[in-house]
Amino acid sequence: MKKIAIYPGTFDPFTNGHLDIVLRSIRLFDKIIVAVATNPHKTPLFSLEERISLIEQSLVGTECVEIDAFNGLLVDYVEKKGGLVIIRGLRAVSDFEYELQMALVNRRLKPDIDQIFKMPSEEYSFITSTAVREIASLGGSVTALVPAPVDSALKEKFGTAEPL
Amino acid sequence: MKKIAIYPGTFDPFTNGHLDIVLRSIRLFDKIIVAVATNPHKTPLFSLEERISLIEQSLVGTECVEIDAFNGLLVDYVEKKGGLVIIRGLRAVSDFEYELQMALVNRRLKPDIDQIFKMPSEEYSFITSTAVREIASLGGSVTALVPAPVDSALKEKFGTAEPL
Amino acid sequence: MKKIAIYPGTFDPFTNGHLDIVLRSIRLFDKIIVAVATNPHKTPLFSLEERISLIEQSLVGTECVEIDAFNGLLVDYVEKKGGLVIIRGLRAVSDFEYELQMALVNRRLKPDIDQIFKMPSEEYSFITSTAVREIASLGGSVTALVPAPVDSALKEKFGTAEPL
Amino acid sequence: MKKIAIYPGTFDPFTNGHLDIVLRSIRLFDKIIVAVATNPHKTPLFSLEERISLIEQSLVGTECVEIDAFNGLLVDYVEKKGGLVIIRGLRAVSDFEYELQMALVNRRLKPDIDQIFKMPSEEYSFITSTAVREIASLGGSVTALVPAPVDSALKEKFGTAEPL
Amino acid sequence: MKKIAIYPGTFDPFTNGHLDIVLRSIRLFDKIIVAVATNPHKTPLFSLEERISLIEQSLVGTECVEIDAFNGLLVDYVEKKGGLVIIRGLRAVSDFEYELQMALVNRRLKPDIDQIFKMPSEEYSFITSTAVREIASLGGSVTALVPAPVDSALKEKFGTAEPL
Amino acid sequence: MKKIAIYPGTFDPFTNGHLDIVLRSIRLFDKIIVAVATNPHKTPLFSLEERISLIEQSLVGTECVEIDAFNGLLVDYVEKKGGLVIIRGLRAVSDFEYELQMALVNRRLKPDIDQIFKMPSEEYSFITSTAVREIASLGGSVTALVPAPVDSALKEKFGTAEPL
């Protein structure tokens, strides 16, 4: 049986920290599904389609990765896709508490679905999508923090792309 | 290539929380090596041989698990065994900070070895080996907190086994 | 003099974790007042009247408990009701810091009113009202997490009640 | 039935933070037992007899307080004394995690014994027995941090009492 | 070269905790610039002009302090003003994680700008602008928590000023 | 008046994280005194003389830095040296709580001495002296984590220096 792992998130936008987690997880499982939450409550900076497209461009040439959208209960989605395990990144203590709570809730809802956590490299440990959006919106450079397609998309969004 | 995961620890003694992590990890990888640290600095309650024997008894009938001792640098041991990934349990914020530090150190020492973290079920979240030793030494019952062979060994160690 | 304890909260909705704290506090004091915050800033899922009614249904047959609404400064309300002490639940580190701050503020405002904190049983430690609302809104079952009247009300609210 | 609360600790030595918790708890319960742990593993600065005597001197004239020694499992001691509830102070996040773990262990061992936590006033929030011993041993003044009898005992212990 | 430190914040409103940090920082540097964020995303209680005016009134007679508004990226502002270092207050663990992240981001953006953190006196450690606004809006007294001009402005804002 | 800052620690051994803090602090003050604690309670890996010598070698050519030993109460030492401020590094939440406590104690003991905290670059955030000693003792390379003279001294201490 193929071992499928689901990596869910909002990815608004996809950062080098997310990329690091995907690339390192590929070696552990047979397939990684990057599952982009549609997240109806919040207004994201990038639309669902844009977010999926930016992840696709960032992962071009990477095998064994599927990019998909999901809504509803995460564990229902994982079950539907035949996923064995959910992958989550852990950066900070505040992440930890939220993730622990969600892990316990998910385990209560579907005991057969497992969850694992990965800590990013120290060079990515301070990069959150929120910080990336904030810096880019104020005109700061995020070139070192996100994949190149995301960097371009942010420059276009905030009108800071250099004229040809 | 077989996907081997290493689950290192002192296991002094092995608890139901540890057992939960082993049993849930078996489904993710081809083989789990429970690697018992010889830990020369501290005087453990149970000797290395006793700790290994108690884990063997607790995991009797479980396939795809190997129990082994290790000393020296964990990442060197993992490499020698052909391990792909290190598994660590995460229970509390204080665990988290220590584990994050060790994960970053290990990644610096051997970038190819990965690490994943698992959170225990809520019913095991408060069980530490230290708490088990403390309660057992004061005559309290730990029957619900450890596998049966460990429970017997603790009762014998502290002279609280009921006479025949 | 009767020893009255106030248990304030938004209770949107009342969970098994809240119920556990009320039931365990009854033995310590002569009377518990569950004080539902009207909370004008946020739009709750359940109206004040619904929240009070759900708590009443969940505590039916329980003696020495009064359910009440309050607005304004908590310490003023406690003083008006002749309360000796405020009871708060503590689940996580993030709770802890907020609660410590509010305890110090309240103590500065009314030094004679005391505060105590209770930690929930591990089986309730991951249940927050926010998680309950989120799961229920996505169609997940919260039957094990909330009292039966709250479970029914959530099913009705989100249209997931089974047809007769 | 009298409502008895147990306030356990090592009290090496008793500080103004401990005193604050005792004095504020008296109003909540019918009797407070300050239970001094004999703590065979560590070598305390003050002997059990000295610690008990210093607490007695610090609480002279206070009604409804008993000072006692205990060893063995705390919950067994509480049961023997007819205690309804254990009182613990909470100062910091690191306290919180340890206390949460012990509360869950105790609840598992004796579900009928309750536990409450109290946060100290901000002026006592940074005082630990460890800090008091450290400062006093280096010749610093702890007059503002501990009751007068403890201050005198520390000066004598470290030879910093002024000659007559 | 003059050593200039920038103390940025929203200061909605300026509290005794902020005042404590300014007054203690004056001794360390040649000039302190209190930099009030215009913060276009949130609607503050006090307008930018009001916040600046309240800080000026609170610091009247204090030398070597300049009060200014800023928008855009903090590190760009600091560079423009010739600032050597950014000063931030640290009260709680949750502050700490956010501040660590921002410090790492700022250091990545402008490696030459330094950041230092100061912990407030214990008597100010629980005062946040949010708590001050909340208490004042509910009619509680914040006289001990904020400078006198801020206290008056809050009373006027919430209509709790006593009639002449 | 010269602005002198004291950077105290055990420095067993001095790491690249410590070096980063010294080098960045030089620009803020007129003089930095690296104050090595004699620490009579613990047995350090390197003697006081070795630790001082390794810091001297690591800081060779750096101006405005003095290396000194101290014992007794830190604030007394700072006062004796005419220090204006104590510098401390902050890496993790557990550091934060301990540092907050010590800052409050020191402020109570000597209100005129200030304290500032600096967060290390992310590349040094996981380096502690304890981790360095542990890795080196197990034969791992710490070349990237400590200044060259410390690296050589560790290799000699643990017999892992390569033969000529």
Short mmCIF file of N, CA and C in Angstrom, two decimals, chain A residues 90-97 125, chain B residues 96 100, chain E residues 97:
data_model
loop_
_atom_site.label_atom_id
_atom_site.label_comp_id
_atom_site.label_asym_id
_atom_site.label_seq_id
_atom_site.Cartn_x
_atom_site.Cartn_y
_atom_site.Cartn_z
N LEU A 90 6.37 22.94 13.02
CA LEU A 90 6.36 23.46 14.38
C LEU A 90 7.49 24.46 14.50
N ARG A 91 7.18 25.70 14.71
CA ARG A 91 8.23 26.71 14.79
C ARG A 91 8.42 27.25 16.19
N ALA A 92 7.32 27.42 16.89
CA ALA A 92 7.41 28.18 18.13
C ALA A 92 6.48 27.57 19.17
N VAL A 93 6.67 28.00 20.41
CA VAL A 93 5.87 27.48 21.50
C VAL A 93 4.39 27.72 21.24
N SER A 94 4.05 28.88 20.69
CA SER A 94 2.64 29.15 20.45
C SER A 94 2.08 28.20 19.38
N ASP A 95 2.87 27.91 18.34
CA ASP A 95 2.48 26.85 17.41
C ASP A 95 2.20 25.56 18.16
N PHE A 96 3.13 25.22 19.05
CA PHE A 96 3.09 23.93 19.71
C PHE A 96 1.76 23.69 20.42
N GLU A 97 1.31 24.69 21.15
CA GLU A 97 0.08 24.49 21.92
C GLU A 97 -1.13 24.32 21.02
N SER A 125 13.31 29.36 10.51
CA SER A 125 12.47 29.23 11.70
C SER A 125 11.68 30.50 11.99
N PHE B 96 9.52 20.83 24.07
CA PHE B 96 9.60 21.42 22.74
C PHE B 96 10.90 22.20 22.54
N LEU B 100 13.71 21.18 19.93
CA LEU B 100 14.04 22.08 18.82
C LEU B 100 15.55 22.30 18.76
N GLU E 97 8.18 35.39 21.92
CA GLU E 97 8.24 34.67 20.64
C GLU E 97 8.02 35.61 19.47
#
